[in-house]
Short mmCIF file of C-alpha atoms in Angstrom, two decimals:
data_model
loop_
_atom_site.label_atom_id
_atom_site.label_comp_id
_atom_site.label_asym_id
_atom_site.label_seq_id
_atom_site.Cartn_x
_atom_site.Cartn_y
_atom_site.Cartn_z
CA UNK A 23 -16.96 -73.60 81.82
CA UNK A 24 -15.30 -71.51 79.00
CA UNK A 25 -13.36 -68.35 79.29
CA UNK A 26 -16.14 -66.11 78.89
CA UNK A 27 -18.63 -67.65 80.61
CA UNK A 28 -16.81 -67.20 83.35
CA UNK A 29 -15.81 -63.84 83.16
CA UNK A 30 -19.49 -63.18 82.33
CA UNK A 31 -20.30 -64.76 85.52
CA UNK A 32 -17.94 -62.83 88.22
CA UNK A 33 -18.56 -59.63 86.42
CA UNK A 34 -22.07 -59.88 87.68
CA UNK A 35 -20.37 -58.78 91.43
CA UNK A 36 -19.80 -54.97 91.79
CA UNK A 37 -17.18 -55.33 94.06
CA UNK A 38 -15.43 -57.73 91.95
CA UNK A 39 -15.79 -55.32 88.95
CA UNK A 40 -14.28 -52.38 90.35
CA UNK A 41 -11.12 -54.91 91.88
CA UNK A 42 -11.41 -55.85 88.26
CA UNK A 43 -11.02 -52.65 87.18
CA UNK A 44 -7.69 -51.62 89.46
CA UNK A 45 -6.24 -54.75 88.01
CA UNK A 46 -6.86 -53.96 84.31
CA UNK A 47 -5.53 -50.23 84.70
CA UNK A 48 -2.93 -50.90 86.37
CA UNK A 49 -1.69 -53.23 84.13
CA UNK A 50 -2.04 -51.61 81.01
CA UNK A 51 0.12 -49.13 82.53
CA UNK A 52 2.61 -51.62 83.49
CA UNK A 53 2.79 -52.73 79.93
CA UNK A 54 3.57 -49.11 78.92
CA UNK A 55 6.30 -49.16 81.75
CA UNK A 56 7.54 -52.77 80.67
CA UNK A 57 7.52 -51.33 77.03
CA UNK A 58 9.51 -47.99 77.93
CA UNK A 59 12.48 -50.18 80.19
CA UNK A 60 12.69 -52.63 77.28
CA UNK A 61 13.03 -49.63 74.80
CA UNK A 62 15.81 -47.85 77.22
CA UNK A 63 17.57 -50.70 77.84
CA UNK A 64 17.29 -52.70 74.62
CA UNK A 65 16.60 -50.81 71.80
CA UNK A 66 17.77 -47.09 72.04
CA UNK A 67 19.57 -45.40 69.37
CA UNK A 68 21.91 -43.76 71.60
CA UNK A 69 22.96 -47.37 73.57
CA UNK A 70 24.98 -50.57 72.30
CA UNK A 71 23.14 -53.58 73.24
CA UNK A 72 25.15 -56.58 74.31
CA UNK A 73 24.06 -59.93 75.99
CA UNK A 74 25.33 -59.01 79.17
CA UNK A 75 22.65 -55.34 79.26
CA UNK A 76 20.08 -57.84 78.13
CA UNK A 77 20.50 -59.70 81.23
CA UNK A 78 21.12 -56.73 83.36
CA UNK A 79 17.83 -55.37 81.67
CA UNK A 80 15.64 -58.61 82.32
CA UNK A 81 17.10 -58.63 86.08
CA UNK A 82 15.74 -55.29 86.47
CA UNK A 83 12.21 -56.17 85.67
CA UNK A 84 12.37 -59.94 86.97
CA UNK A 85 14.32 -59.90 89.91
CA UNK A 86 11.82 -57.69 92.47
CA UNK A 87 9.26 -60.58 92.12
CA UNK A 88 11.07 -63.09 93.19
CA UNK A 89 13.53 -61.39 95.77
CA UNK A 90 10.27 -59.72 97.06
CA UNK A 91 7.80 -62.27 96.54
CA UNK A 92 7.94 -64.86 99.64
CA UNK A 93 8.28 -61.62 102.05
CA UNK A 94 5.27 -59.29 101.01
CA UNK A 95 2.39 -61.36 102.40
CA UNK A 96 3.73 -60.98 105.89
CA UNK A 97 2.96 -57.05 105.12
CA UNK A 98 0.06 -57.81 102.83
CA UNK A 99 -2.03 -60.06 106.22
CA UNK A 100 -1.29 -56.81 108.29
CA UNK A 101 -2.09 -53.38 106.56
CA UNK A 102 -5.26 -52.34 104.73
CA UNK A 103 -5.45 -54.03 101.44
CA UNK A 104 -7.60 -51.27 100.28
CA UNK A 105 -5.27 -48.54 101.42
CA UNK A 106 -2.23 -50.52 99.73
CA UNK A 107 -4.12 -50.25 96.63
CA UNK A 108 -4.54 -46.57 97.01
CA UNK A 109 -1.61 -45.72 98.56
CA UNK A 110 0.95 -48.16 96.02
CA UNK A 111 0.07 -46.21 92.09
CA UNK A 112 1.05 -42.75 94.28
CA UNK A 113 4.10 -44.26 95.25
CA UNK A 114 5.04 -46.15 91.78
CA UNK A 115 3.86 -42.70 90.12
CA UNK A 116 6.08 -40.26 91.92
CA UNK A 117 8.89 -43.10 91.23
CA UNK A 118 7.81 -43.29 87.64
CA UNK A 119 7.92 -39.52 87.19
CA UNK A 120 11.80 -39.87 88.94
CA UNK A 121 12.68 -42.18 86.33
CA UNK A 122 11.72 -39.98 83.83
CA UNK A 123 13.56 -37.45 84.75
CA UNK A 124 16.67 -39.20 85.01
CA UNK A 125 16.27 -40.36 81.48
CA UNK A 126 15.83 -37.29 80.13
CA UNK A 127 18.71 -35.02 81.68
CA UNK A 128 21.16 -38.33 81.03
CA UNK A 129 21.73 -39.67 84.30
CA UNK A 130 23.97 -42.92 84.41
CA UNK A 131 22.17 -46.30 83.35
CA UNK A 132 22.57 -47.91 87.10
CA UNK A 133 21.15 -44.77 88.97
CA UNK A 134 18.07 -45.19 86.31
CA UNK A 135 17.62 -48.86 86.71
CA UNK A 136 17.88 -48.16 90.97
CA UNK A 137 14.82 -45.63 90.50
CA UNK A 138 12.93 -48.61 87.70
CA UNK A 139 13.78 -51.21 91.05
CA UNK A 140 11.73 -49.45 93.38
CA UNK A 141 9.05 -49.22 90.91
CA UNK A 142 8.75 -52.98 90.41
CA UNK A 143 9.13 -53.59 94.02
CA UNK A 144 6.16 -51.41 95.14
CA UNK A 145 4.40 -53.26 92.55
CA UNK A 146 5.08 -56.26 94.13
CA UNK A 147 3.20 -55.34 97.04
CA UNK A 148 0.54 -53.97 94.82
CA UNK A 149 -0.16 -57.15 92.80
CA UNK A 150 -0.24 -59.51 95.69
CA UNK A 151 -2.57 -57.16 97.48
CA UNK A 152 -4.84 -57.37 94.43
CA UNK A 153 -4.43 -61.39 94.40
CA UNK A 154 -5.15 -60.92 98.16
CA UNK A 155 -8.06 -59.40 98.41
CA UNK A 156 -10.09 -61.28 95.42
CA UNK A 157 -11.82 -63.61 97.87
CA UNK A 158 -13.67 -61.32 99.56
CA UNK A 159 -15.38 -59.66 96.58
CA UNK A 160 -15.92 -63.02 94.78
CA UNK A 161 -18.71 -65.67 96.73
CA UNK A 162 -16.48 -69.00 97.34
CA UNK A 163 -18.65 -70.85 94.20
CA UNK A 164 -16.93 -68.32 92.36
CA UNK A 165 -13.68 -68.26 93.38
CA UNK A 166 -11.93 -70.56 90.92
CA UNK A 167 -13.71 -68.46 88.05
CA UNK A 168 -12.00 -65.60 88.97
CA UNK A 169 -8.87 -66.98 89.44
CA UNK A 170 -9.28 -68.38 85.88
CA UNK A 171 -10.13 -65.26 84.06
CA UNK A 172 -8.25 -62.25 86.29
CA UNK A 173 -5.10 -63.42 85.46
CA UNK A 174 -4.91 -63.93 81.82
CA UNK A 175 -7.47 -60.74 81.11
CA UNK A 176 -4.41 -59.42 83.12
CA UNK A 177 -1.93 -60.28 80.98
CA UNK A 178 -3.42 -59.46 77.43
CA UNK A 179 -4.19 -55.90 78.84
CA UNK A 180 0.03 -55.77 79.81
CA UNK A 181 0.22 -56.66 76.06
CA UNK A 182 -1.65 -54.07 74.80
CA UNK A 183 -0.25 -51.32 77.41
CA UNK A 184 3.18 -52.53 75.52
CA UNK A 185 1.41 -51.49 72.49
CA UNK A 186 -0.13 -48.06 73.50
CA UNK A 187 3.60 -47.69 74.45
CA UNK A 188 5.15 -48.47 70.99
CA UNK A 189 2.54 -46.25 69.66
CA UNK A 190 3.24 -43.54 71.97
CA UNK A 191 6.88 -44.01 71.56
CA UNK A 192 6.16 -42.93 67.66
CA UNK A 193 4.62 -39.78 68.79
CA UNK A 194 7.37 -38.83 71.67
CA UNK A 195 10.76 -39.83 69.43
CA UNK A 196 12.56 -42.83 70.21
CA UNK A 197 15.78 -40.69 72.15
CA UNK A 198 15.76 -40.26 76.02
CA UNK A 199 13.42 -37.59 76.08
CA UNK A 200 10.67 -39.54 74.49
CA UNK A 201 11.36 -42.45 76.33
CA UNK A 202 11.05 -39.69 79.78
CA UNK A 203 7.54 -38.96 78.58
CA UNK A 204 6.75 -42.57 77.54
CA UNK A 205 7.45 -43.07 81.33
CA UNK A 206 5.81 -39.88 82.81
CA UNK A 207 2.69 -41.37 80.85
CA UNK A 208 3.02 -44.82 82.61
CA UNK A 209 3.11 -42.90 85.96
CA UNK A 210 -0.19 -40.81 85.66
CA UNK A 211 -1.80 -44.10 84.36
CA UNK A 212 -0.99 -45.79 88.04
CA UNK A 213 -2.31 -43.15 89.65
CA UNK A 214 -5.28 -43.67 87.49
CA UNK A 215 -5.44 -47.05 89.48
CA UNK A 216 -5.44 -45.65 92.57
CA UNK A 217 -8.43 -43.40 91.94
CA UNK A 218 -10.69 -46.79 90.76
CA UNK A 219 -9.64 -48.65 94.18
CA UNK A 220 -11.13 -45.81 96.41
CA UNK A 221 -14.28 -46.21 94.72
CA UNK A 222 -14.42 -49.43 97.83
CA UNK A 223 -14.95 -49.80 101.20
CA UNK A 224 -11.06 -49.43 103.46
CA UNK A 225 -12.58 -52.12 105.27
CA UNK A 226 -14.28 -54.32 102.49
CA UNK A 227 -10.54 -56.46 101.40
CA UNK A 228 -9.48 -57.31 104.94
CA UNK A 229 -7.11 -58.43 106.49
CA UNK A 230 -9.56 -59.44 109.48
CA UNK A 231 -8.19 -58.89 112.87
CA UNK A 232 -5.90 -61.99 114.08
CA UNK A 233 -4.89 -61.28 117.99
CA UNK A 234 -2.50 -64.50 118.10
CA UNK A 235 -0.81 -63.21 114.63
CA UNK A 236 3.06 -62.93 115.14
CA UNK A 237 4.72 -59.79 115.54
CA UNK A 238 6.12 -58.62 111.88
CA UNK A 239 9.75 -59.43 112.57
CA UNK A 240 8.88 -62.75 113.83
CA UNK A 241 6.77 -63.57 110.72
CA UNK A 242 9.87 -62.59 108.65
CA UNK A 243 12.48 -64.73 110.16
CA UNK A 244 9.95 -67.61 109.48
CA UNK A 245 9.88 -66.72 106.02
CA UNK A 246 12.39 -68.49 105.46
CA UNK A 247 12.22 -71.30 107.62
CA UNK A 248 8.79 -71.46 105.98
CA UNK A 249 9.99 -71.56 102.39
CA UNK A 250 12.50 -74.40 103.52
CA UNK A 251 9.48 -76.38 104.68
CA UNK A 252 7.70 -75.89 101.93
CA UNK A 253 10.67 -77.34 99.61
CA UNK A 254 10.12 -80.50 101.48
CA UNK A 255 6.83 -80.99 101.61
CA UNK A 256 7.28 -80.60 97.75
CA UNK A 257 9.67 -83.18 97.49
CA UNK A 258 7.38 -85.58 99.12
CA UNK A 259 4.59 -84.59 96.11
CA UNK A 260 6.45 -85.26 93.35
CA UNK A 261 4.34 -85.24 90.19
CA UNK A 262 3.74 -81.65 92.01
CA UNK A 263 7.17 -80.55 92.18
CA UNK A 264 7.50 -82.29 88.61
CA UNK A 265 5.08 -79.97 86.95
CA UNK A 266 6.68 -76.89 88.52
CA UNK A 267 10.15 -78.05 87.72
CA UNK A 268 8.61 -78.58 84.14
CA UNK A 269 7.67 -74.74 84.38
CA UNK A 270 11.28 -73.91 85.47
CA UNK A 271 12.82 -75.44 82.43
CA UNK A 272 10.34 -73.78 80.26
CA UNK A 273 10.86 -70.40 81.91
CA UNK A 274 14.88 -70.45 81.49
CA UNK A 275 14.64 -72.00 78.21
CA UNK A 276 12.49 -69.22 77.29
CA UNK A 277 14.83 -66.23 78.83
CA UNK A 278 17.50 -67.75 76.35
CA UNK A 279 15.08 -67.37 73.87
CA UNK A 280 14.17 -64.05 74.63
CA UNK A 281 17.91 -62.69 74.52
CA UNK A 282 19.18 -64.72 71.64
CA UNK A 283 15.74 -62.82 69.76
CA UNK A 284 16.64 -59.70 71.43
CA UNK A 285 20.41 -59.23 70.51
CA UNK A 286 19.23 -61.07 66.63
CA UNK A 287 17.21 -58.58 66.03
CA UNK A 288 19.12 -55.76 67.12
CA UNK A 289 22.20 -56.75 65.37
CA UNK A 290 22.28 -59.58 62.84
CA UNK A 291 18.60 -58.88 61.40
CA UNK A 292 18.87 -55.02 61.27
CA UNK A 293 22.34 -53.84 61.00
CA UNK A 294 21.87 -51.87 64.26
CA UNK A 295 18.42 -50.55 63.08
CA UNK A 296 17.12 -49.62 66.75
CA UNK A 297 13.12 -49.15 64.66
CA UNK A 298 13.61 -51.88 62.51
CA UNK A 299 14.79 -53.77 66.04
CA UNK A 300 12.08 -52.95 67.93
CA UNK A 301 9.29 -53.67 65.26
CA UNK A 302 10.65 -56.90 65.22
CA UNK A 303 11.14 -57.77 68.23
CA UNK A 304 7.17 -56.32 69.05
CA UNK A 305 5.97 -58.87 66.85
CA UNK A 306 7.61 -61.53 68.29
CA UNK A 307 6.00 -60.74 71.42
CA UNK A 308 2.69 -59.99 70.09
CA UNK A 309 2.72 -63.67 68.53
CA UNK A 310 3.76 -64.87 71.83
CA UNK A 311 1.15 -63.41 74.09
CA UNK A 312 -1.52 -64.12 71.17
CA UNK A 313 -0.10 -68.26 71.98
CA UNK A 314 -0.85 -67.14 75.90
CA UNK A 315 -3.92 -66.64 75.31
CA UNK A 316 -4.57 -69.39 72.50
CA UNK A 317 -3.29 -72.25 75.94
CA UNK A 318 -5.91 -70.84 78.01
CA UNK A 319 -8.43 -71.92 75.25
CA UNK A 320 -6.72 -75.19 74.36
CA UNK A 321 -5.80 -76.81 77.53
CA UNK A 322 -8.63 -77.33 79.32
CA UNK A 323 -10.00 -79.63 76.58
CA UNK A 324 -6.54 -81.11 76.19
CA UNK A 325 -6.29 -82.13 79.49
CA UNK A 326 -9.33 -83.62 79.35
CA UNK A 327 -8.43 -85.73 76.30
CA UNK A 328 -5.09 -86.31 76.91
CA UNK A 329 -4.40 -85.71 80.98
CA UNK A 330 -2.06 -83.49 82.48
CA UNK A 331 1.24 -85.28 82.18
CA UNK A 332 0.75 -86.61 78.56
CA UNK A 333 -0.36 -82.70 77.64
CA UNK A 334 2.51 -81.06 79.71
CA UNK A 335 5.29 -83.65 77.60
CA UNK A 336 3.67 -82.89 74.62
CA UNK A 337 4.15 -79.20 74.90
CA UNK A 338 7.84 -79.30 75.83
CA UNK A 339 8.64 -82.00 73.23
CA UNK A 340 6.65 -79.65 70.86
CA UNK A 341 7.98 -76.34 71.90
CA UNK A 342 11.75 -78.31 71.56
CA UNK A 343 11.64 -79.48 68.44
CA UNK A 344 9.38 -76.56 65.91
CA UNK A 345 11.30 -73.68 68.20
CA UNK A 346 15.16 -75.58 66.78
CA UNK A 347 13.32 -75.91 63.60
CA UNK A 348 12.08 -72.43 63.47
CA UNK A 349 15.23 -70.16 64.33
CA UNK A 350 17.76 -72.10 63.15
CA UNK A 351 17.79 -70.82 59.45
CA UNK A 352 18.19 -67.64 61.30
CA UNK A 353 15.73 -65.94 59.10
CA UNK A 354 13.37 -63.12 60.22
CA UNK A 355 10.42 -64.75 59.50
CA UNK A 356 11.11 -67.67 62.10
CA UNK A 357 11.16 -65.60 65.18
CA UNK A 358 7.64 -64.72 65.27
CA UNK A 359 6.24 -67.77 64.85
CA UNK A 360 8.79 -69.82 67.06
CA UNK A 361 7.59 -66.54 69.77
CA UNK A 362 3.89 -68.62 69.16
CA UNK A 363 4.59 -72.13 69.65
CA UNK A 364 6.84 -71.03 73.10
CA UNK A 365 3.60 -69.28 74.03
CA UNK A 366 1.47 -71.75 73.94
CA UNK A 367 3.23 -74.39 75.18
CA UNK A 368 4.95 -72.30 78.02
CA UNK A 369 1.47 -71.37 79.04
CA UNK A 370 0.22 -74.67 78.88
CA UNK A 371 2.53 -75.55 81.12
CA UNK A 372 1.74 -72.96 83.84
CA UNK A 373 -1.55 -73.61 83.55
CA UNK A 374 -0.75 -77.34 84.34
CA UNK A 375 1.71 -76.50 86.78
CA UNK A 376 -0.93 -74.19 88.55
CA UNK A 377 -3.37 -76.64 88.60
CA UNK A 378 -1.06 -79.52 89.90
CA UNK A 379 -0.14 -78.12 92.58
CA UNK A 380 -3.28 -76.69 93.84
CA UNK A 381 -4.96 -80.15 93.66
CA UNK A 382 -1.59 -81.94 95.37
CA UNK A 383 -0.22 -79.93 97.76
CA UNK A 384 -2.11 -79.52 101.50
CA UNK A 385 -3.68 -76.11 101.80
CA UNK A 386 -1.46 -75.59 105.11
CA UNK A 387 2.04 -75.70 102.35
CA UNK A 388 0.02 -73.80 99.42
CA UNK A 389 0.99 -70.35 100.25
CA UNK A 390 4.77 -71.44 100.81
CA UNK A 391 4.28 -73.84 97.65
CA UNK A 392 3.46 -70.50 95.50
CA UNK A 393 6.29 -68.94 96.73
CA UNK A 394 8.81 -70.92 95.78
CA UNK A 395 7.14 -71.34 92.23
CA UNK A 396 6.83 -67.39 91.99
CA UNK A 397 10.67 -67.40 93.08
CA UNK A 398 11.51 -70.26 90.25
CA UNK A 399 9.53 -68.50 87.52
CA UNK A 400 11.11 -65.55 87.81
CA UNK A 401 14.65 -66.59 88.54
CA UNK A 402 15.43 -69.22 85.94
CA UNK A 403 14.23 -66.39 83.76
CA UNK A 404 17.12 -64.22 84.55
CA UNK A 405 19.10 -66.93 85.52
CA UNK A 406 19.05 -67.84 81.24
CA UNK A 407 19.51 -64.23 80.27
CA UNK A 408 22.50 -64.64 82.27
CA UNK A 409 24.16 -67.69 80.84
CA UNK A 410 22.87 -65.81 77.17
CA UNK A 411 25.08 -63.07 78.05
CA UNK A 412 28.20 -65.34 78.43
CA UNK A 413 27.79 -67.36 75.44
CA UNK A 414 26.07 -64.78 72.61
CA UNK A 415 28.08 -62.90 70.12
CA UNK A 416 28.03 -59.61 69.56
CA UNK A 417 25.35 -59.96 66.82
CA UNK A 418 23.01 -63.00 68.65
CA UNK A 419 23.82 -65.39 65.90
CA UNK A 420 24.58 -68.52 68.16
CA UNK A 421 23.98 -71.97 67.01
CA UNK A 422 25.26 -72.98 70.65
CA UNK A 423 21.64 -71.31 71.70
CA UNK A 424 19.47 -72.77 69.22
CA UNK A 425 21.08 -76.28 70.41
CA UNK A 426 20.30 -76.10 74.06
CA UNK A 427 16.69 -74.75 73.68
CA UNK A 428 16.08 -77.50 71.21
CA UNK A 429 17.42 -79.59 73.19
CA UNK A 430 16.48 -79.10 76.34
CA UNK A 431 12.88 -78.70 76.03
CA UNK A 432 12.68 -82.91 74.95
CA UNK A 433 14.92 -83.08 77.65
CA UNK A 434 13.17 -81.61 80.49
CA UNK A 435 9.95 -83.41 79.33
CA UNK A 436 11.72 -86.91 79.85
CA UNK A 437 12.98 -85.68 83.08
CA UNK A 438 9.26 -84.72 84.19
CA UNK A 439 7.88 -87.88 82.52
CA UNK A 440 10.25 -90.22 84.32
CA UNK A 441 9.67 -88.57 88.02
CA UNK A 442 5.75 -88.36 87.25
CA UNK A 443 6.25 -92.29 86.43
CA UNK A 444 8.34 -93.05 89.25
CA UNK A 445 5.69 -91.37 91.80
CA UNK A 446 2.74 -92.88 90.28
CA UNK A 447 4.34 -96.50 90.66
CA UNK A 448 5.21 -95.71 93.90
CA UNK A 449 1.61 -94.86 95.18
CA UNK A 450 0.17 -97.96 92.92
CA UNK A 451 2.50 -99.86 95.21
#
């Protein structure tokens, strides 16, 4: 079934529509937040930009999910879904409106980035409350639908909240005040998200009653003991924990990618330019999300044709070879199109990985398996932005960079085609 079909199809449920809904607004105004970080931390006039705020900047808005991530659903299976929906944009609003204050009267950088934090961890809660809850406003023949289409309608509405925000940011002035109102704008648009949830029934998301559910404390401690399960029933599925280690190399290949095109563009490209910068460095990520959304098209009939594994080497070989290709003339006209080709082939990958796992791992791991990949996806992110900040010059231009993600994008694609090999031969056997 194609993309709009099935979006077509689950919009048909009211309850599903106004989830829908919550989900949409409240990620357009994440975009604007996303958009107004990334301009404070990246790209303001006032601010030198080196590898190592990059990295402190991407930890910021990476590191809540996966710190967070394995520990919410204990909280998530015990309070109100609906009421953490309502309750959540109030809390990430008054935070939001914090934030903005700080900006604007100068506070130091960390006691900013300690107020941004809290933001992304109540959002945490909020997005795996809305991930929570879509099976009981969605009939089970529907399910995989809307797991299909809420996610990636997610993400191109984040995309265009980054845009509102660029646009706004043209209105408000690109110094601290105007990046206080770009903020104070993101926080009334949560609460805007709030306002859509209580249009439902406090009762209608769950969690049912569970009498023989551990105490909240207990559930933590196995949290962990849980995730260290999990790791090894992965190991024994390994074209599973293939794919996601595929998605691991893409994502800290990528995060390289992302600060080498960061500290390029704000240095060698523009001479400093903070506009110039950030124009830049928007289309770069509006080619990129435009090659998200181009992989959920494509690889569907790909993996048809092709299969998974064949599709998911293709893609890294691909993404390898035109990204080295693309930046390494170091011209400004590379970026945005090398921004494409990681897009669509990082997505393809995810996409793969996603479905991998859900058809290989037993539905007793899959909650633990999830965890670990939301941990992995997250972390080798900021794990690259890291290693960028210790090896970038001052003004991005790195040949050193442009080596290991060409490089290691054929690599990791022989390293996933030799384990998925291996494990096939093994079960032929």
């Amino acid at each position: 079934m194609s993309f709009v079909a099935d979006l077509r199809v689950v919009l048909q449920g009211r309850d599903f529509r106004r989830l829908f809904g919550t989900r949409l607004v409240s990620q357009f105004s994440d975009g604007i937040f996303q958009f107004g970080v990334t301009n404070f931390a990246f790209f303001s006039p006032e601010k030198q930009t080196t590898a190592l705020a990059v990295a402190a900047g991407l930890a910021v808005l990476f590191l809540p999910y996966s710190v967070l991530g394995p520990f919410v659903g204990v909280f998530i299976d015990r309070w109100s879904r609906r009421q953490i929906l309502v309750i959540a944009p109030f809390v990430r609003g008054g935070l939001l409106l914090v934030a903005a204050a700080l900006v604007a009267s100068d506070a130091p950088d960390p006691v900013f980035y300690a107020a941004a934090l809290g933001v992304l961890g109540v959002n945490r809660f909020f997005l795996a409350a809305l991930g929570a809850s879509l099976p009981h406003v969605v009939p089970s023949d529907r399910l995989m639908a809307a797991n299909a289409v809420t996610p990636t309608c997610g993400t191109v509405v984040t995309f265009v909240g980054a845009g509102v925000g660029f646009l706004l940011r043209e209105v408000f002035g690109d110094g601290d005040r105007g990046i206080g109102l770009l903020l104070a704008v993101s926080g009334v648009m949560f609460g805007l998200s709030a306002l859509v949830a209580r249009t439902m029934d406090r009762a209608l998301l769950g969690p049912s009653y569970d009498p023989h559910q551990p105490q909240a404390r207990e559930a933590l401690r196995n949290v962990v003991v849980g995730l260290v399960d999990g790791a090894r029933h992965l190991a024994r599925h390994r074209e599973a924990a293939a794919t996601m280690g595929a998605m691991a190399a893409h994502r800290f290949l990528y995060g390289m990618a992302t600060a080498l095109g960061i500290i390029l563009y704000r240095y060698y490209f523009t001479d400093g330019d903070s506009d110039a910068a950030l124009r830049g460095i928007g289309l770069v990520v509006a080619a990129s999300g435009f090659g998200y959304f181009l992989a959920v098209i494509i690889t569907p009939y790909a993996t048809e044709r092709f299969g998974i594994g064949p599709w998911v080497v293709i893609a890294l070989s691909s993404a390898g070879v035109l990204a080295g290709a693309l930046v390494l003339p170091f011209q400004t006209w590379g970026l945005p199109v090398a921004g494409f080709v990681l897009g669509v082939a990082g997505q393809s990958v995810k996409i793969c990985a996603d479905t991998t796992v859900q058809r290989d791992v037993e539905d007793a791991y899959l909650g633990r398996a999830f965890s670990l990949y939301d941990m992995l996806f997250n972390g080798m992110y900021v794990l690259a932005a890291a290693l960028s900040a210790a090896i970038l010059p001052p003004n991005g231009k790195s040949y050193a960079a442009v080596v290991i993600i060409t490089v290691g994008y054929p690599l990791a694609a022989l390293a996933y085609r030799m384990v998925t090999t291996s494990a096939s031969r093994s079960q032929a056997v």
